[in-house]
Amino acid sequence: MAAITAAMVGELRAKTDAPMMECKRALTEAEGDMERAEEILRVKLGSKASKASSRVTAEGVVSSYIVGGVASLVEVNCETDFVTKNDDFIAFANTLAKLVAEHNPADVAALAALPLDGGTVESVRAALIGKIGENMSIRRFTRFETAAKVASYLHGTRIGVVVEFDAADEQIGKDVAMHIAAMKPVSLSIDQVPADLIAKERSVATLKAEESGKAPEFATKMIEGAVQKFLKEVSLLNQSFVKNDKQTVEQMLLASGASVKAFTMYVVGEGIEKKQDDFAAEVAAQVAAAKQA
């Protein structure tokens, strides 16, 4: 049997970017045959990706890319906050944002099928799962292509915004994107607020009015007042501008001869039910497994 040297392990790692011990095991199994070891790693890394696929990915990063009048925003998820600091994971998300802007895929499946690094986006994702040891998923993306202007803002890696706007001053688009990240509007204007959110707010206001014991005519005014207040708070144009709360975003735009056409905001993990782990039990289980091994 061929001796497995550190140089061979290093060479295989450079080719596959797999963990060092995985490379050594693959070379041992392949009896030193480099090509066969590569094949073994592909199978093993793919197997790891398959085993990880059922695990919840509620952490992650948002990445954006802008070139000319094209902008993209992508959310890529993982299992733990620790992986969001991993350079390879961040680079993967940044690459996806660029691919979305350049290729305009129809959906996540089409994005996953795009060519990347001699394979596909999906094969790179699977290899990254094998290397890092956590499940990862491409959750969603959006793409703007416009004759107007686009701006983006990333608050760290957890909140991302893209804004389509018209203005002589580029800074206005950046300011609005930052405002959106801070104030989290759900729509551009009042008439675009989703009906289910309005119904939910009206239901809450109705319960509060009933508990107040006010006469029906006053209760009705109380309910409508609460709903109107809610609509102003969640629609971008009606919110107080973060850089000058004496005017609304709409007033700021009008004063600058500017307008906002659309926006998208992603907050990492928004709407995903996170798994609640018992850390003490997990540590105990790992210690028990180590003793058994």
PDB file of C-alpha atoms in Angstrom:
ATOM      1  CA  MET A   1       0.000   0.000   0.000  1.00  0.00           C
ATOM      2  CA  ALA A   2       1.306   3.435  -0.990  1.00  0.00           C
ATOM      3  CA  ALA A   3       2.400   5.725   1.826  1.00  0.00           C
ATOM      4  CA  ILE A   4       0.157   8.752   2.218  1.00  0.00           C
ATOM      5  CA  THR A   5       2.401  11.790   2.570  1.00  0.00           C
ATOM      6  CA  ALA A   6       1.595  15.269   3.818  1.00  0.00           C
ATOM      7  CA  ALA A   7       2.390  16.581   0.333  1.00  0.00           C
ATOM      8  CA  MET A   8      -0.262  14.288  -1.199  1.00  0.00           C
ATOM      9  CA  VAL A   9      -2.831  15.397   1.357  1.00  0.00           C
ATOM     10  CA  GLY A  10      -1.943  19.033   0.662  1.00  0.00           C
ATOM     11  CA  GLU A  11      -2.272  18.518  -3.094  1.00  0.00           C
ATOM     12  CA  LEU A  12      -5.705  16.898  -2.754  1.00  0.00           C
ATOM     13  CA  ARG A  13      -6.858  19.613  -0.400  1.00  0.00           C
ATOM     14  CA  ALA A  14      -5.725  22.274  -2.884  1.00  0.00           C
ATOM     15  CA  LYS A  15      -7.704  20.552  -5.635  1.00  0.00           C
ATOM     16  CA  THR A  16     -10.894  19.910  -3.688  1.00  0.00           C
ATOM     17  CA  ASP A  17     -10.818  22.399  -0.782  1.00  0.00           C
ATOM     18  CA  ALA A  18     -12.031  19.533   1.429  1.00  0.00           C
ATOM     19  CA  PRO A  19     -11.038  19.223   5.119  1.00  0.00           C
ATOM     20  CA  MET A  20      -7.540  17.814   5.725  1.00  0.00           C
ATOM     21  CA  MET A  21      -8.691  14.623   7.476  1.00  0.00           C
ATOM     22  CA  GLU A  22     -11.256  13.921   4.743  1.00  0.00           C
ATOM     23  CA  CYS A  23      -8.449  14.183   2.170  1.00  0.00           C
ATOM     24  CA  LYS A  24      -6.234  11.794   4.125  1.00  0.00           C
ATOM     25  CA  ARG A  25      -9.053   9.238   4.500  1.00  0.00           C
ATOM     26  CA  ALA A  26      -9.885   9.458   0.784  1.00  0.00           C
ATOM     27  CA  LEU A  27      -6.245   8.943  -0.211  1.00  0.00           C
ATOM     28  CA  THR A  28      -5.944   6.000   2.169  1.00  0.00           C
ATOM     29  CA  GLU A  29      -9.080   4.413   0.733  1.00  0.00           C
ATOM     30  CA  ALA A  30      -7.816   5.077  -2.815  1.00  0.00           C
ATOM     31  CA  GLU A  31      -4.392   3.628  -1.924  1.00  0.00           C
ATOM     32  CA  GLY A  32      -2.689   6.852  -2.982  1.00  0.00           C
ATOM     33  CA  ASP A  33      -4.468   7.218  -6.339  1.00  0.00           C
ATOM     34  CA  MET A  34      -5.133  10.973  -6.593  1.00  0.00           C
ATOM     35  CA  GLU A  35      -7.901  10.770  -9.221  1.00  0.00           C
ATOM     36  CA  ARG A  36      -9.737   8.032  -7.366  1.00  0.00           C
ATOM     37  CA  ALA A  37      -9.396   9.992  -4.113  1.00  0.00           C
ATOM     38  CA  GLU A  38     -11.038  12.980  -5.798  1.00  0.00           C
ATOM     39  CA  GLU A  39     -13.969  10.772  -6.836  1.00  0.00           C
ATOM     40  CA  ILE A  40     -14.285   9.372  -3.305  1.00  0.00           C
ATOM     41  CA  LEU A  41     -14.373  12.902  -1.907  1.00  0.00           C
ATOM     42  CA  ARG A  42     -17.102  13.945  -4.341  1.00  0.00           C
ATOM     43  CA  VAL A  43     -19.233  11.045  -3.165  1.00  0.00           C
ATOM     44  CA  LYS A  44     -18.526  11.708   0.514  1.00  0.00           C
ATOM     45  CA  LEU A  45     -19.083  15.450   0.315  1.00  0.00           C
ATOM     46  CA  GLY A  46     -22.287  14.867  -1.605  1.00  0.00           C
ATOM     47  CA  SER A  47     -23.372  12.418   1.078  1.00  0.00           C
ATOM     48  CA  LYS A  48     -22.650  14.986   3.772  1.00  0.00           C
ATOM     49  CA  ALA A  49     -24.722  17.563   1.914  1.00  0.00           C
ATOM     50  CA  SER A  50     -27.590  15.086   1.697  1.00  0.00           C
ATOM     51  CA  LYS A  51     -27.453  14.283   5.421  1.00  0.00           C
ATOM     52  CA  ALA A  52     -27.406  17.989   6.275  1.00  0.00           C
ATOM     53  CA  SER A  53     -30.317  18.916   4.011  1.00  0.00           C
ATOM     54  CA  SER A  54     -33.003  18.333   6.658  1.00  0.00           C
ATOM     55  CA  ARG A  55     -31.438  20.707   9.185  1.00  0.00           C
ATOM     56  CA  VAL A  56     -33.010  24.145   9.647  1.00  0.00           C
ATOM     57  CA  THR A  57     -31.098  27.069   8.146  1.00  0.00           C
ATOM     58  CA  ALA A  58     -32.308  30.224   9.890  1.00  0.00           C
ATOM     59  CA  GLU A  59     -28.996  32.099  10.042  1.00  0.00           C
ATOM     60  CA  GLY A  60     -27.129  33.424   7.037  1.00  0.00           C
ATOM     61  CA  VAL A  61     -26.109  36.487   5.067  1.00  0.00           C
ATOM     62  CA  VAL A  62     -27.555  38.914   2.549  1.00  0.00           C
ATOM     63  CA  SER A  63     -25.400  40.010  -0.361  1.00  0.00           C
ATOM     64  CA  SER A  64     -25.959  42.574  -3.118  1.00  0.00           C
ATOM     65  CA  TYR A  65     -24.381  43.417  -6.454  1.00  0.00           C
ATOM     66  CA  ILE A  66     -24.849  46.450  -8.696  1.00  0.00           C
ATOM     67  CA  VAL A  67     -23.599  47.075 -12.210  1.00  0.00           C
ATOM     68  CA  GLY A  68     -25.084  49.923 -14.228  1.00  0.00           C
ATOM     69  CA  GLY A  69     -28.866  49.832 -13.926  1.00  0.00           C
ATOM     70  CA  VAL A  70     -28.893  46.216 -12.732  1.00  0.00           C
ATOM     71  CA  ALA A  71     -28.966  45.297  -9.050  1.00  0.00           C
ATOM     72  CA  SER A  72     -29.440  42.041  -7.177  1.00  0.00           C
ATOM     73  CA  LEU A  73     -30.089  40.982  -3.609  1.00  0.00           C
ATOM     74  CA  VAL A  74     -29.561  37.400  -2.392  1.00  0.00           C
ATOM     75  CA  GLU A  75     -30.163  35.639   0.931  1.00  0.00           C
ATOM     76  CA  VAL A  76     -28.111  32.523   1.631  1.00  0.00           C
ATOM     77  CA  ASN A  77     -28.839  30.613   4.826  1.00  0.00           C
ATOM     78  CA  CYS A  78     -26.877  28.350   7.155  1.00  0.00           C
ATOM     79  CA  GLU A  79     -27.476  26.723  10.535  1.00  0.00           C
ATOM     80  CA  THR A  80     -25.383  28.820  12.913  1.00  0.00           C
ATOM     81  CA  ASP A  81     -24.164  32.388  13.235  1.00  0.00           C
ATOM     82  CA  PHE A  82     -20.597  31.061  13.365  1.00  0.00           C
ATOM     83  CA  VAL A  83     -20.679  30.110   9.671  1.00  0.00           C
ATOM     84  CA  THR A  84     -21.845  33.597   8.657  1.00  0.00           C
ATOM     85  CA  LYS A  85     -18.292  34.771   9.436  1.00  0.00           C
ATOM     86  CA  ASN A  86     -16.708  32.096   7.231  1.00  0.00           C
ATOM     87  CA  ASP A  87     -14.870  33.646   4.266  1.00  0.00           C
ATOM     88  CA  ASP A  88     -15.853  30.854   1.863  1.00  0.00           C
ATOM     89  CA  PHE A  89     -19.529  31.135   2.806  1.00  0.00           C
ATOM     90  CA  ILE A  90     -19.480  34.917   2.348  1.00  0.00           C
ATOM     91  CA  ALA A  91     -17.655  34.585  -0.976  1.00  0.00           C
ATOM     92  CA  PHE A  92     -20.282  32.074  -2.161  1.00  0.00           C
ATOM     93  CA  ALA A  93     -23.090  34.521  -1.330  1.00  0.00           C
ATOM     94  CA  ASN A  94     -21.273  37.363  -3.113  1.00  0.00           C
ATOM     95  CA  THR A  95     -20.773  35.174  -6.174  1.00  0.00           C
ATOM     96  CA  LEU A  96     -24.474  34.322  -6.251  1.00  0.00           C
ATOM     97  CA  ALA A  97     -25.420  38.007  -6.157  1.00  0.00           C
ATOM     98  CA  LYS A  98     -23.165  38.608  -9.175  1.00  0.00           C
ATOM     99  CA  LEU A  99     -24.601  35.609 -11.038  1.00  0.00           C
ATOM    100  CA  VAL A 100     -28.160  36.805 -10.444  1.00  0.00           C
ATOM    101  CA  ALA A 101     -27.331  40.256 -11.819  1.00  0.00           C
ATOM    102  CA  GLU A 102     -25.511  38.879 -14.860  1.00  0.00           C
ATOM    103  CA  HIS A 103     -27.708  35.894 -15.802  1.00  0.00           C
ATOM    104  CA  ASN A 104     -31.210  36.801 -14.559  1.00  0.00           C
ATOM    105  CA  PRO A 105     -32.221  33.253 -13.501  1.00  0.00           C
ATOM    106  CA  ALA A 106     -35.969  32.603 -13.285  1.00  0.00           C
ATOM    107  CA  ASP A 107     -35.884  31.101  -9.792  1.00  0.00           C
ATOM    108  CA  VAL A 108     -33.658  29.460  -7.187  1.00  0.00           C
ATOM    109  CA  ALA A 109     -33.593  26.186  -9.139  1.00  0.00           C
ATOM    110  CA  ALA A 110     -32.374  28.014 -12.259  1.00  0.00           C
ATOM    111  CA  LEU A 111     -29.728  29.802 -10.196  1.00  0.00           C
ATOM    112  CA  ALA A 112     -28.571  26.475  -8.736  1.00  0.00           C
ATOM    113  CA  ALA A 113     -28.141  25.090 -12.263  1.00  0.00           C
ATOM    114  CA  LEU A 114     -25.862  27.914 -13.472  1.00  0.00           C
ATOM    115  CA  PRO A 115     -22.237  26.925 -14.211  1.00  0.00           C
ATOM    116  CA  LEU A 116     -19.680  27.772 -11.526  1.00  0.00           C
ATOM    117  CA  ASP A 117     -16.050  26.723 -10.904  1.00  0.00           C
ATOM    118  CA  GLY A 118     -16.147  23.840 -13.362  1.00  0.00           C
ATOM    119  CA  GLY A 119     -19.451  22.505 -12.031  1.00  0.00           C
ATOM    120  CA  THR A 120     -22.710  24.156 -11.087  1.00  0.00           C
ATOM    121  CA  VAL A 121     -23.831  26.442  -8.285  1.00  0.00           C
ATOM    122  CA  GLU A 122     -25.486  23.387  -6.708  1.00  0.00           C
ATOM    123  CA  SER A 123     -22.317  21.302  -6.802  1.00  0.00           C
ATOM    124  CA  VAL A 124     -20.344  24.163  -5.237  1.00  0.00           C
ATOM    125  CA  ARG A 125     -22.997  24.473  -2.529  1.00  0.00           C
ATOM    126  CA  ALA A 126     -22.816  20.736  -1.815  1.00  0.00           C
ATOM    127  CA  ALA A 127     -19.017  20.835  -1.621  1.00  0.00           C
ATOM    128  CA  LEU A 128     -19.173  23.803   0.750  1.00  0.00           C
ATOM    129  CA  ILE A 129     -21.561  21.875   3.001  1.00  0.00           C
ATOM    130  CA  GLY A 130     -19.069  19.019   3.061  1.00  0.00           C
ATOM    131  CA  LYS A 131     -16.179  21.333   3.841  1.00  0.00           C
ATOM    132  CA  ILE A 132     -17.852  23.384   6.588  1.00  0.00           C
ATOM    133  CA  GLY A 133     -20.189  20.684   7.939  1.00  0.00           C
ATOM    134  CA  GLU A 134     -23.405  22.713   8.028  1.00  0.00           C
ATOM    135  CA  ASN A 135     -26.481  22.743   5.875  1.00  0.00           C
ATOM    136  CA  MET A 136     -26.728  25.750   3.552  1.00  0.00           C
ATOM    137  CA  SER A 137     -29.545  26.900   1.324  1.00  0.00           C
ATOM    138  CA  ILE A 138     -30.150  29.606  -1.242  1.00  0.00           C
ATOM    139  CA  ARG A 139     -33.376  31.017   0.125  1.00  0.00           C
ATOM    140  CA  ARG A 140     -34.356  33.842  -2.227  1.00  0.00           C
ATOM    141  CA  PHE A 141     -33.160  36.577  -4.533  1.00  0.00           C
ATOM    142  CA  THR A 142     -34.469  39.620  -6.350  1.00  0.00           C
ATOM    143  CA  ARG A 143     -33.184  41.490  -9.386  1.00  0.00           C
ATOM    144  CA  PHE A 144     -33.785  45.026 -10.628  1.00  0.00           C
ATOM    145  CA  GLU A 145     -33.053  46.122 -14.187  1.00  0.00           C
ATOM    146  CA  THR A 146     -34.024  49.708 -14.879  1.00  0.00           C
ATOM    147  CA  ALA A 147     -33.349  52.800 -16.976  1.00  0.00           C
ATOM    148  CA  ALA A 148     -33.568  54.733 -13.699  1.00  0.00           C
ATOM    149  CA  LYS A 149     -31.021  54.323 -10.877  1.00  0.00           C
ATOM    150  CA  VAL A 150     -30.435  51.671  -8.228  1.00  0.00           C
ATOM    151  CA  ALA A 151     -28.810  51.845  -4.824  1.00  0.00           C
ATOM    152  CA  SER A 152     -28.174  49.257  -2.148  1.00  0.00           C
ATOM    153  CA  TYR A 153     -27.408  49.212   1.543  1.00  0.00           C
ATOM    154  CA  LEU A 154     -26.210  46.335   3.689  1.00  0.00           C
ATOM    155  CA  HIS A 155     -26.488  46.595   7.454  1.00  0.00           C
ATOM    156  CA  GLY A 156     -23.708  44.189   8.304  1.00  0.00           C
ATOM    157  CA  THR A 157     -24.672  40.981   6.531  1.00  0.00           C
ATOM    158  CA  ARG A 158     -28.118  40.495   8.118  1.00  0.00           C
ATOM    159  CA  ILE A 159     -30.207  43.212   6.447  1.00  0.00           C
ATOM    160  CA  GLY A 160     -30.030  44.136   2.779  1.00  0.00           C
ATOM    161  CA  VAL A 161     -31.944  46.698   0.745  1.00  0.00           C
ATOM    162  CA  VAL A 162     -32.098  47.579  -2.939  1.00  0.00           C
ATOM    163  CA  VAL A 163     -33.908  50.731  -4.082  1.00  0.00           C
ATOM    164  CA  GLU A 164     -34.948  51.795  -7.582  1.00  0.00           C
ATOM    165  CA  PHE A 165     -35.110  55.580  -7.727  1.00  0.00           C
ATOM    166  CA  ASP A 166     -34.845  58.743  -9.818  1.00  0.00           C
ATOM    167  CA  ALA A 167     -32.727  61.612  -8.514  1.00  0.00           C
ATOM    168  CA  ALA A 168     -29.959  63.915  -9.641  1.00  0.00           C
ATOM    169  CA  ASP A 169     -28.105  63.191  -6.401  1.00  0.00           C
ATOM    170  CA  GLU A 170     -26.975  59.563  -6.050  1.00  0.00           C
ATOM    171  CA  GLN A 171     -26.798  60.012  -2.266  1.00  0.00           C
ATOM    172  CA  ILE A 172     -30.603  60.181  -2.065  1.00  0.00           C
ATOM    173  CA  GLY A 173     -30.900  56.551  -3.156  1.00  0.00           C
ATOM    174  CA  LYS A 174     -28.329  55.479  -0.572  1.00  0.00           C
ATOM    175  CA  ASP A 175     -30.083  57.502   2.147  1.00  0.00           C
ATOM    176  CA  VAL A 176     -33.456  55.946   1.331  1.00  0.00           C
ATOM    177  CA  ALA A 177     -31.940  52.447   1.333  1.00  0.00           C
ATOM    178  CA  MET A 178     -30.426  53.112   4.770  1.00  0.00           C
ATOM    179  CA  HIS A 179     -33.780  54.492   5.996  1.00  0.00           C
ATOM    180  CA  ILE A 180     -35.554  51.318   4.839  1.00  0.00           C
ATOM    181  CA  ALA A 181     -33.061  49.108   6.699  1.00  0.00           C
ATOM    182  CA  ALA A 182     -33.667  51.139   9.874  1.00  0.00           C
ATOM    183  CA  MET A 183     -37.443  51.612   9.698  1.00  0.00           C
ATOM    184  CA  LYS A 184     -38.433  48.411   7.832  1.00  0.00           C
ATOM    185  CA  PRO A 185     -41.477  49.600   5.843  1.00  0.00           C
ATOM    186  CA  VAL A 186     -43.614  46.836   4.316  1.00  0.00           C
ATOM    187  CA  SER A 187     -44.654  48.814   1.236  1.00  0.00           C
ATOM    188  CA  LEU A 188     -43.862  51.903  -0.789  1.00  0.00           C
ATOM    189  CA  SER A 189     -47.222  53.623  -0.212  1.00  0.00           C
ATOM    190  CA  ILE A 190     -50.365  53.163   1.891  1.00  0.00           C
ATOM    191  CA  ASP A 191     -52.358  51.650  -0.975  1.00  0.00           C
ATOM    192  CA  GLN A 192     -49.733  48.898  -1.333  1.00  0.00           C
ATOM    193  CA  VAL A 193     -49.891  47.648   2.270  1.00  0.00           C
ATOM    194  CA  PRO A 194     -50.998  43.978   2.120  1.00  0.00           C
ATOM    195  CA  ALA A 195     -54.663  43.441   2.956  1.00  0.00           C
ATOM    196  CA  ASP A 196     -53.904  40.673   5.472  1.00  0.00           C
ATOM    197  CA  LEU A 197     -51.728  43.029   7.532  1.00  0.00           C
ATOM    198  CA  ILE A 198     -54.465  45.674   7.549  1.00  0.00           C
ATOM    199  CA  ALA A 199     -57.047  43.082   8.600  1.00  0.00           C
ATOM    200  CA  LYS A 200     -54.799  41.896  11.431  1.00  0.00           C
ATOM    201  CA  GLU A 201     -54.250  45.463  12.673  1.00  0.00           C
ATOM    202  CA  ARG A 202     -57.976  46.214  12.450  1.00  0.00           C
ATOM    203  CA  SER A 203     -58.728  43.087  14.489  1.00  0.00           C
ATOM    204  CA  VAL A 204     -56.293  44.152  17.229  1.00  0.00           C
ATOM    205  CA  ALA A 205     -57.715  47.691  17.247  1.00  0.00           C
ATOM    206  CA  THR A 206     -61.262  46.326  17.488  1.00  0.00           C
ATOM    207  CA  LEU A 207     -60.381  44.218  20.536  1.00  0.00           C
ATOM    208  CA  LYS A 208     -58.756  47.221  22.214  1.00  0.00           C
ATOM    209  CA  ALA A 209     -61.832  49.359  21.469  1.00  0.00           C
ATOM    210  CA  GLU A 210     -64.147  46.728  22.932  1.00  0.00           C
ATOM    211  CA  GLU A 211     -62.029  46.503  26.080  1.00  0.00           C
ATOM    212  CA  SER A 212     -62.097  50.290  26.461  1.00  0.00           C
ATOM    213  CA  GLY A 213     -65.875  50.246  26.968  1.00  0.00           C
ATOM    214  CA  LYS A 214     -66.342  53.351  24.800  1.00  0.00           C
ATOM    215  CA  ALA A 215     -69.627  54.104  23.034  1.00  0.00           C
ATOM    216  CA  PRO A 216     -69.904  52.504  19.549  1.00  0.00           C
ATOM    217  CA  GLU A 217     -69.405  55.795  17.667  1.00  0.00           C
ATOM    218  CA  PHE A 218     -66.217  56.566  19.617  1.00  0.00           C
ATOM    219  CA  ALA A 219     -65.018  52.976  19.293  1.00  0.00           C
ATOM    220  CA  THR A 220     -65.340  53.179  15.497  1.00  0.00           C
ATOM    221  CA  LYS A 221     -63.240  56.355  15.403  1.00  0.00           C
ATOM    222  CA  MET A 222     -60.709  54.731  17.716  1.00  0.00           C
ATOM    223  CA  ILE A 223     -60.401  51.711  15.405  1.00  0.00           C
ATOM    224  CA  GLU A 224     -60.051  53.788  12.224  1.00  0.00           C
ATOM    225  CA  GLY A 225     -57.523  56.069  13.908  1.00  0.00           C
ATOM    226  CA  ALA A 226     -55.392  53.088  14.930  1.00  0.00           C
ATOM    227  CA  VAL A 227     -55.519  51.599  11.426  1.00  0.00           C
ATOM    228  CA  GLN A 228     -54.554  54.893   9.764  1.00  0.00           C
ATOM    229  CA  LYS A 229     -51.655  55.331  12.194  1.00  0.00           C
ATOM    230  CA  PHE A 230     -50.460  51.814  11.371  1.00  0.00           C
ATOM    231  CA  LEU A 231     -50.642  52.459   7.617  1.00  0.00           C
ATOM    232  CA  LYS A 232     -48.485  55.564   7.933  1.00  0.00           C
ATOM    233  CA  GLU A 233     -45.958  53.752  10.093  1.00  0.00           C
ATOM    234  CA  VAL A 234     -45.440  50.868   7.644  1.00  0.00           C
ATOM    235  CA  SER A 235     -45.511  52.675   4.275  1.00  0.00           C
ATOM    236  CA  LEU A 236     -42.179  54.153   3.200  1.00  0.00           C
ATOM    237  CA  LEU A 237     -43.418  57.464   1.778  1.00  0.00           C
ATOM    238  CA  ASN A 238     -45.364  58.284   4.955  1.00  0.00           C
ATOM    239  CA  GLN A 239     -42.612  57.461   7.444  1.00  0.00           C
ATOM    240  CA  SER A 240     -40.614  60.219   9.118  1.00  0.00           C
ATOM    241  CA  PHE A 241     -37.258  60.404   7.359  1.00  0.00           C
ATOM    242  CA  VAL A 242     -34.470  59.088   9.617  1.00  0.00           C
ATOM    243  CA  LYS A 243     -32.063  61.886   8.723  1.00  0.00           C
ATOM    244  CA  ASN A 244     -34.666  64.610   9.342  1.00  0.00           C
ATOM    245  CA  ASP A 245     -37.757  63.614  11.333  1.00  0.00           C
ATOM    246  CA  LYS A 246     -39.368  66.992  10.605  1.00  0.00           C
ATOM    247  CA  GLN A 247     -40.351  65.697   7.162  1.00  0.00           C
ATOM    248  CA  THR A 248     -41.634  62.461   5.708  1.00  0.00           C
ATOM    249  CA  VAL A 249     -39.702  60.476   3.131  1.00  0.00           C
ATOM    250  CA  GLU A 250     -42.167  61.696   0.497  1.00  0.00           C
ATOM    251  CA  GLN A 251     -41.594  65.338   1.475  1.00  0.00           C
ATOM    252  CA  MET A 252     -37.828  64.830   1.348  1.00  0.00           C
ATOM    253  CA  LEU A 253     -38.096  63.323  -2.135  1.00  0.00           C
ATOM    254  CA  LEU A 254     -40.369  66.101  -3.437  1.00  0.00           C
ATOM    255  CA  ALA A 255     -38.022  68.771  -2.091  1.00  0.00           C
ATOM    256  CA  SER A 256     -35.145  67.090  -3.949  1.00  0.00           C
ATOM    257  CA  GLY A 257     -37.063  66.495  -7.184  1.00  0.00           C
ATOM    258  CA  ALA A 258     -36.588  62.769  -6.626  1.00  0.00           C
ATOM    259  CA  SER A 259     -38.822  59.695  -6.535  1.00  0.00           C
ATOM    260  CA  VAL A 260     -38.675  56.075  -5.406  1.00  0.00           C
ATOM    261  CA  LYS A 261     -40.161  53.517  -7.772  1.00  0.00           C
ATOM    262  CA  ALA A 262     -39.669  50.293  -5.811  1.00  0.00           C
ATOM    263  CA  PHE A 263     -37.584  48.588  -3.139  1.00  0.00           C
ATOM    264  CA  THR A 264     -36.823  45.173  -1.707  1.00  0.00           C
ATOM    265  CA  MET A 265     -35.578  44.463   1.797  1.00  0.00           C
ATOM    266  CA  TYR A 266     -34.321  41.115   3.101  1.00  0.00           C
ATOM    267  CA  VAL A 267     -33.799  40.379   6.791  1.00  0.00           C
ATOM    268  CA  VAL A 268     -31.896  37.131   7.364  1.00  0.00           C
ATOM    269  CA  GLY A 269     -34.098  34.323   8.653  1.00  0.00           C
ATOM    270  CA  GLU A 270     -37.265  36.439   8.603  1.00  0.00           C
ATOM    271  CA  GLY A 271     -40.257  34.103   8.788  1.00  0.00           C
ATOM    272  CA  ILE A 272     -38.172  30.958   9.396  1.00  0.00           C
ATOM    273  CA  GLU A 273     -38.972  29.067  12.585  1.00  0.00           C
ATOM    274  CA  LYS A 274     -35.707  28.539  14.410  1.00  0.00           C
ATOM    275  CA  LYS A 275     -34.942  25.288  16.165  1.00  0.00           C
ATOM    276  CA  GLN A 276     -34.558  25.732  19.924  1.00  0.00           C
ATOM    277  CA  ASP A 277     -31.542  23.709  20.978  1.00  0.00           C
ATOM    278  CA  ASP A 278     -30.842  22.416  24.468  1.00  0.00           C
ATOM    279  CA  PHE A 279     -27.139  23.331  24.601  1.00  0.00           C
ATOM    280  CA  ALA A 280     -26.412  21.370  27.795  1.00  0.00           C
ATOM    281  CA  ALA A 281     -28.010  18.238  26.366  1.00  0.00           C
ATOM    282  CA  GLU A 282     -26.100  18.672  23.114  1.00  0.00           C
ATOM    283  CA  VAL A 283     -22.743  18.921  24.939  1.00  0.00           C
ATOM    284  CA  ALA A 284     -23.597  15.892  27.067  1.00  0.00           C
ATOM    285  CA  ALA A 285     -24.469  13.915  23.953  1.00  0.00           C
ATOM    286  CA  GLN A 286     -21.166  14.846  22.306  1.00  0.00           C
ATOM    287  CA  VAL A 287     -19.171  13.832  25.397  1.00  0.00           C
ATOM    288  CA  ALA A 288     -21.035  10.498  25.548  1.00  0.00           C
ATOM    289  CA  ALA A 289     -20.370   9.880  21.843  1.00  0.00           C
ATOM    290  CA  ALA A 290     -16.668  10.665  22.302  1.00  0.00           C
ATOM    291  CA  LYS A 291     -16.408   8.184  25.210  1.00  0.00           C
ATOM    292  CA  GLN A 292     -18.172   5.517  23.215  1.00  0.00           C
ATOM    293  CA  ALA A 293     -15.811   6.064  20.286  1.00  0.00           C
TER     294      ALA A 293
END
